[in-house]
CSV table of C-alpha atoms in Angstrom, one decimal:
chain,number,residue,atom,x,y,z
A,12,MET,CA,33.1,-27.2,40.5
A,13,LYS,CA,30.5,-29.9,40.1
A,14,ILE,CA,28.1,-29.6,37.2
A,15,TYR,CA,24.7,-31.4,37.6
A,16,LEU,CA,23.7,-32.2,34.0
A,17,ASP,CA,20.1,-32.9,35.0
A,18,LEU,CA,19.8,-29.4,36.6
A,19,VAL,CA,21.4,-27.7,33.6
A,20,ILE,CA,18.9,-29.5,31.3
A,21,LEU,CA,15.9,-28.6,33.5
A,22,ILE,CA,16.8,-25.0,33.8
A,23,ASN,CA,17.5,-24.7,30.0
A,24,PHE,CA,14.2,-26.3,29.2
A,25,CYS,CA,12.4,-23.8,31.5
A,26,TYR,CA,14.2,-20.9,29.9
A,27,ASP,CA,13.4,-22.1,26.3
A,28,LEU,CA,9.8,-22.5,27.2
A,29,LEU,CA,9.6,-19.0,28.7
A,30,LEU,CA,11.4,-17.6,25.7
A,31,LEU,CA,8.9,-19.2,23.3
A,32,MET,CA,6.0,-18.1,25.4
A,33,SER,CA,7.4,-14.6,25.3
A,34,VAL,CA,7.6,-14.6,21.5
A,35,SER,CA,4.0,-16.0,21.4
A,36,VAL,CA,2.7,-13.2,23.6
A,37,ILE,CA,4.7,-10.3,22.0
A,38,LEU,CA,3.8,-11.3,18.4
A,39,LYS,CA,0.4,-12.6,19.3
A,40,ARG,CA,0.9,-16.1,17.8
A,41,GLN,CA,-1.6,-18.8,18.3
A,42,ALA,CA,0.8,-21.3,19.6
A,43,LYS,CA,-0.4,-24.4,21.4
A,44,LEU,CA,1.3,-25.2,24.7
A,45,TYR,CA,2.2,-28.8,23.7
A,46,ARG,CA,4.0,-27.4,20.6
A,47,LEU,CA,6.0,-25.0,22.8
A,48,ILE,CA,6.9,-27.9,25.2
A,49,ILE,CA,8.1,-30.1,22.3
A,50,ALA,CA,10.2,-27.2,20.9
A,51,SER,CA,11.7,-26.6,24.3
A,52,LEU,CA,12.7,-30.3,24.6
A,53,LEU,CA,14.4,-29.9,21.2
A,54,GLY,CA,16.3,-26.9,22.6
A,55,THR,CA,17.7,-28.9,25.5
A,56,ILE,CA,19.6,-31.1,23.1
A,57,SER,CA,21.8,-28.1,22.2
A,58,ILE,CA,22.9,-27.9,25.9
A,59,VAL,CA,23.9,-31.5,25.8
A,60,MET,CA,26.1,-30.8,22.8
A,61,LEU,CA,28.2,-28.4,24.9
A,62,PHE,CA,29.7,-31.4,26.6
A,63,LEU,CA,30.7,-33.1,23.4
A,64,PRO,CA,33.9,-32.5,21.5
A,65,ILE,CA,32.4,-30.4,18.7
A,66,ASN,CA,34.1,-27.6,16.7
A,67,LYS,CA,32.8,-24.2,17.8
A,68,ILE,CA,31.8,-23.2,14.3
A,69,VAL,CA,29.9,-26.4,13.9
A,70,LEU,CA,28.3,-25.9,17.3
A,71,PHE,CA,27.2,-22.4,16.4
A,72,LEU,CA,25.6,-23.6,13.2
A,73,LEU,CA,23.9,-26.4,15.0
A,74,LYS,CA,22.5,-24.0,17.5
A,75,ILE,CA,21.0,-21.9,14.7
A,76,LEU,CA,19.6,-25.0,13.2
A,77,PHE,CA,18.0,-26.0,16.5
A,78,SER,CA,16.5,-22.5,16.8
A,79,VAL,CA,15.0,-22.8,13.4
A,80,GLY,CA,13.5,-26.2,14.4
A,81,MET,CA,12.1,-24.7,17.6
A,82,ILE,CA,10.4,-21.8,15.8
A,83,ILE,CA,8.9,-24.1,13.1
A,84,ILE,CA,7.6,-26.6,15.7
A,85,SER,CA,6.2,-23.8,17.9
A,86,PHE,CA,4.6,-21.5,15.3
A,87,GLY,CA,4.8,-23.4,12.0
A,88,PHE,CA,6.0,-21.8,8.7
A,89,LYS,CA,3.4,-19.5,7.2
A,90,SER,CA,5.6,-17.0,5.4
A,91,ILE,CA,9.2,-15.8,5.2
A,92,LYS,CA,8.3,-12.5,6.9
A,93,SER,CA,6.5,-14.3,9.8
A,94,PHE,CA,9.4,-16.8,10.2
A,95,ILE,CA,12.0,-14.0,10.3
A,96,ASN,CA,10.0,-12.1,12.9
A,97,ASN,CA,9.7,-15.2,15.0
A,98,MET,CA,13.5,-15.8,14.8
A,99,MET,CA,14.4,-12.1,15.6
A,100,TYR,CA,12.2,-11.9,18.6
A,101,LEU,CA,13.4,-15.3,19.9
A,102,TYR,CA,17.0,-14.0,19.9
A,103,MET,CA,16.0,-10.6,21.2
A,104,CYS,CA,14.2,-12.2,24.2
A,105,SER,CA,17.1,-14.5,24.7
A,106,VAL,CA,19.6,-11.6,24.7
A,107,ILE,CA,17.5,-9.6,27.2
A,108,LEU,CA,16.9,-12.5,29.6
A,109,GLY,CA,20.5,-13.7,29.2
A,110,GLY,CA,21.9,-10.2,29.8
A,111,PHE,CA,19.7,-9.9,32.9
A,112,LEU,CA,21.0,-13.1,34.3
A,113,TYR,CA,24.6,-12.1,33.6
A,114,PHE,CA,24.1,-8.8,35.4
A,115,LEU,CA,22.7,-10.6,38.5
A,116,ASN,CA,25.5,-13.1,38.5
A,117,ILE,CA,28.1,-10.3,38.4
A,118,GLU,CA,26.3,-8.0,40.8
A,119,PHE,CA,25.6,-10.4,43.5
A,120,LYS,CA,28.5,-12.8,42.8
A,121,THR,CA,26.6,-15.8,44.1
A,122,ASP,CA,26.0,-19.3,43.0
A,123,LYS,CA,24.9,-19.3,39.3
A,124,PHE,CA,22.2,-21.9,39.8
A,125,SER,CA,20.7,-20.0,42.8
A,126,VAL,CA,20.3,-16.9,40.6
A,127,ASN,CA,18.8,-18.9,37.8
A,128,TYR,CA,16.3,-20.4,40.2
A,129,LEU,CA,15.5,-17.0,41.5
A,130,VAL,CA,14.9,-15.5,38.1
A,131,LEU,CA,12.6,-18.5,37.2
A,132,LEU,CA,10.6,-17.9,40.3
A,133,ILE,CA,10.2,-14.2,39.5
A,134,VAL,CA,9.8,-14.1,35.7
A,135,ALA,CA,7.9,-17.4,35.1
A,136,PRO,CA,4.6,-16.5,36.8
A,137,GLY,CA,4.4,-13.2,34.8
A,138,ILE,CA,5.1,-14.8,31.5
A,139,LEU,CA,2.8,-17.7,32.2
A,140,TYR,CA,0.0,-15.3,33.1
A,141,LEU,CA,0.5,-13.2,29.9
A,142,TYR,CA,0.6,-16.4,27.8
A,143,TYR,CA,-2.6,-17.7,29.5
A,144,LYS,CA,-4.3,-14.3,29.0
A,145,GLU,CA,-3.3,-14.0,25.4
A,146,HIS,CA,-4.3,-17.6,24.7
A,147,LYS,CA,-7.7,-17.1,26.3
A,148,ARG,CA,-8.2,-14.0,24.1
A,149,PHE,CA,-7.4,-16.0,21.0
A,150,ALA,CA,-9.8,-18.7,22.1
A,151,SER,CA,-12.6,-16.2,22.6
A,152,THR,CA,-12.0,-14.7,19.1
A,153,TYR,CA,-11.4,-18.1,17.3
A,154,ASN,CA,-15.1,-18.5,16.5
A,155,TYR,CA,-14.9,-15.3,14.5
A,156,ASN,CA,-12.3,-16.7,12.1
A,157,LEU,CA,-13.9,-19.0,9.5
A,158,ASN,CA,-12.7,-20.9,6.5
A,159,VAL,CA,-14.4,-19.4,3.4
A,160,SER,CA,-14.7,-20.5,-0.2
A,161,ILE,CA,-16.2,-18.0,-2.7
A,162,CYS,CA,-17.6,-19.3,-5.9
A,163,PHE,CA,-17.8,-16.6,-8.6
A,164,CYS,CA,-20.2,-16.5,-11.5
A,165,ASN,CA,-17.3,-17.3,-13.9
A,166,GLY,CA,-16.7,-20.6,-12.2
A,167,LYS,CA,-13.6,-19.6,-10.4
A,168,THR,CA,-13.2,-20.2,-6.7
A,169,TYR,CA,-11.2,-18.3,-4.1
A,170,SER,CA,-10.6,-19.9,-0.6
A,171,CYS,CA,-9.3,-17.9,2.3
A,172,ASN,CA,-9.6,-17.2,6.0
A,173,GLY,CA,-12.5,-14.9,6.8
A,174,PHE,CA,-13.0,-12.7,9.9
A,175,VAL,CA,-16.5,-12.0,11.1
A,176,ASP,CA,-16.8,-8.3,11.8
A,177,THR,CA,-19.5,-7.6,14.3
A,178,GLY,CA,-19.8,-4.1,12.9
A,179,ASN,CA,-20.3,-5.3,9.3
A,180,LYS,CA,-24.1,-5.5,8.9
A,181,LEU,CA,-24.1,-4.1,5.4
A,182,ARG,CA,-27.0,-5.2,3.2
A,183,ASP,CA,-28.2,-4.3,-0.2
A,184,PRO,CA,-31.8,-2.8,0.3
A,185,ILE,CA,-32.8,-3.8,-3.3
A,186,THR,CA,-31.7,-7.4,-3.5
A,187,GLY,CA,-31.9,-8.0,0.3
A,188,LYS,CA,-28.4,-9.7,0.1
A,189,TYR,CA,-25.7,-9.2,2.7
A,190,VAL,CA,-22.2,-8.0,1.8
A,191,ILE,CA,-18.9,-9.6,2.5
A,192,ILE,CA,-15.8,-7.6,1.6
A,193,LEU,CA,-12.6,-8.5,-0.3
A,194,SER,CA,-9.6,-6.3,-1.3
A,195,ARG,CA,-9.5,-5.2,-4.9
A,196,LYS,CA,-6.0,-6.5,-5.2
A,197,ILE,CA,-7.2,-10.1,-4.5
A,198,LEU,CA,-10.0,-9.8,-7.1
A,199,VAL,CA,-7.8,-8.5,-10.0
A,200,ASN,CA,-6.9,-12.0,-11.4
A,201,LEU,CA,-10.2,-13.7,-10.4
A,202,ILE,CA,-13.0,-11.8,-12.1
A,203,ASN,CA,-13.9,-8.9,-14.5
A,204,ILE,CA,-16.8,-6.9,-13.0
A,205,ARG,CA,-19.2,-5.9,-15.8
A,206,SER,CA,-22.4,-5.0,-13.9
A,207,PRO,CA,-21.5,-3.7,-10.4
A,208,ILE,CA,-24.1,-3.0,-7.7
A,209,TYR,CA,-23.5,0.0,-5.5
A,210,VAL,CA,-24.6,-0.3,-1.9
A,211,SER,CA,-24.6,2.7,0.4
A,212,TYR,CA,-22.8,2.4,3.7
A,213,LYS,CA,-22.1,4.5,6.8
A,214,ALA,CA,-19.1,4.1,9.0
A,215,LEU,CA,-17.6,6.5,11.6
A,216,ASN,CA,-19.8,9.3,10.5
A,217,LYS,CA,-18.7,8.7,6.9
A,218,LYS,CA,-21.2,7.9,4.1
A,219,GLY,CA,-20.4,6.5,0.7
A,220,LEU,CA,-21.1,3.8,-1.9
A,221,ILE,CA,-19.3,0.5,-2.0
A,222,GLU,CA,-18.9,-1.4,-5.3
A,223,CYS,CA,-20.4,-4.9,-5.1
A,224,PHE,CA,-21.1,-7.8,-7.5
A,225,LYS,CA,-23.0,-11.0,-7.5
A,226,ILE,CA,-21.5,-14.5,-6.8
A,227,LYS,CA,-22.9,-18.0,-7.1
A,228,TYR,CA,-22.4,-18.8,-3.4
A,229,ILE,CA,-20.0,-18.8,-0.5
A,230,LYS,CA,-19.1,-21.9,1.5
A,231,VAL,CA,-18.4,-21.4,5.2
A,232,ASN,CA,-17.4,-24.5,7.2
A,233,ASP,CA,-18.9,-26.7,4.5
A,234,ILE,CA,-22.2,-24.8,4.6
A,235,ILE,CA,-23.3,-23.2,1.3
A,236,LEU,CA,-24.8,-19.7,1.5
A,237,THR,CA,-26.3,-17.9,-1.5
A,238,ASN,CA,-27.7,-14.7,0.0
A,239,TYR,CA,-24.5,-12.7,-0.3
A,240,LEU,CA,-22.7,-10.1,-2.4
A,241,VAL,CA,-19.0,-9.4,-2.5
A,242,GLY,CA,-18.0,-5.8,-1.8
A,243,ILE,CA,-14.7,-4.4,-3.1
A,244,SER,CA,-12.4,-2.5,-0.8
A,245,ASN,CA,-9.7,-0.3,-2.4
A,246,ASP,CA,-7.6,-0.7,0.8
A,247,GLU,CA,-5.9,-3.9,2.1
A,248,PHE,CA,-7.1,-5.3,5.3
A,249,ASN,CA,-5.0,-5.5,8.5
A,250,LEU,CA,-6.7,-8.7,9.8
A,251,GLY,CA,-3.6,-10.8,10.5
A,252,GLU,CA,-4.1,-14.1,8.6
A,253,SER,CA,-7.6,-13.2,7.4
A,254,GLN,CA,-8.2,-12.0,3.8
A,255,CYS,CA,-12.0,-11.5,3.9
A,256,LEU,CA,-14.3,-9.4,6.0
A,257,LEU,CA,-17.4,-11.3,6.7
A,258,ASN,CA,-20.9,-10.0,7.5
A,259,TYR,CA,-22.1,-10.6,11.0
A,260,LYS,CA,-25.2,-12.3,9.5
A,261,ILE,CA,-23.1,-15.3,8.6
A,262,LEU,CA,-23.0,-16.5,12.2
A,263,GLU,CA,-26.8,-16.6,12.3
A,264,ASP,CA,-27.0,-18.4,8.9
A,265,ILE,CA,-24.5,-21.0,10.1
A,266,CYS,CA,-26.4,-21.6,13.3
A,267,LEU,CA,-29.7,-22.0,11.4
A,268,LYS,CA,-28.2,-24.5,8.8
A,269,ASP,CA,-25.9,-26.4,11.2
């Protein structure tokens, strides 16, 4: 049986690209297309190694190493948990797609390359559409994720990613300052609150008071804003990579000072 190395490399590249796109869609990663392409090109090298006289154990370890490289190139390394999730879903998608191909090859007993082409034609458009749709959603919400530096009255500074919550229009009626929110867990080692300000809020038919305190300023995209308080949340946020819940007024302030 003749083996066309160029076709093997092309098909493997396409599968690697589809696998990485699948991981990006499932885990909602903000992965650039060019990074996925570079990672897929790296993955094709592992196919070339199959034709070299390499020990099976060494080959297995090299494949894992290449998988690690593909994940880091595609999604970066932000945390151990995120990296492990990326690796797990890469192998899960690989097993599912590989098992599907194996089933088709056994069931129809036809030329392997013909089945591979068929699967590419069927699966690729769906994954590409989902990737484009997810990427477009990320692009539409990107402007709501801002780099924030908070300067406290004790001189300490905390930098983080902030998410602009369009529903957060909380404002202290006495000082006229708007409120951004941080988790109490983050603030424990940054500041001792001696004179808190309590601001009333209403959310989902629930009323209450949120503990706030004064700060020197916040810096958002290199723009300094002073008309803000920091509110303390006893709960941790589920905002992905963002640690701060910003007030919707910030978008207006940035536009006015930009």
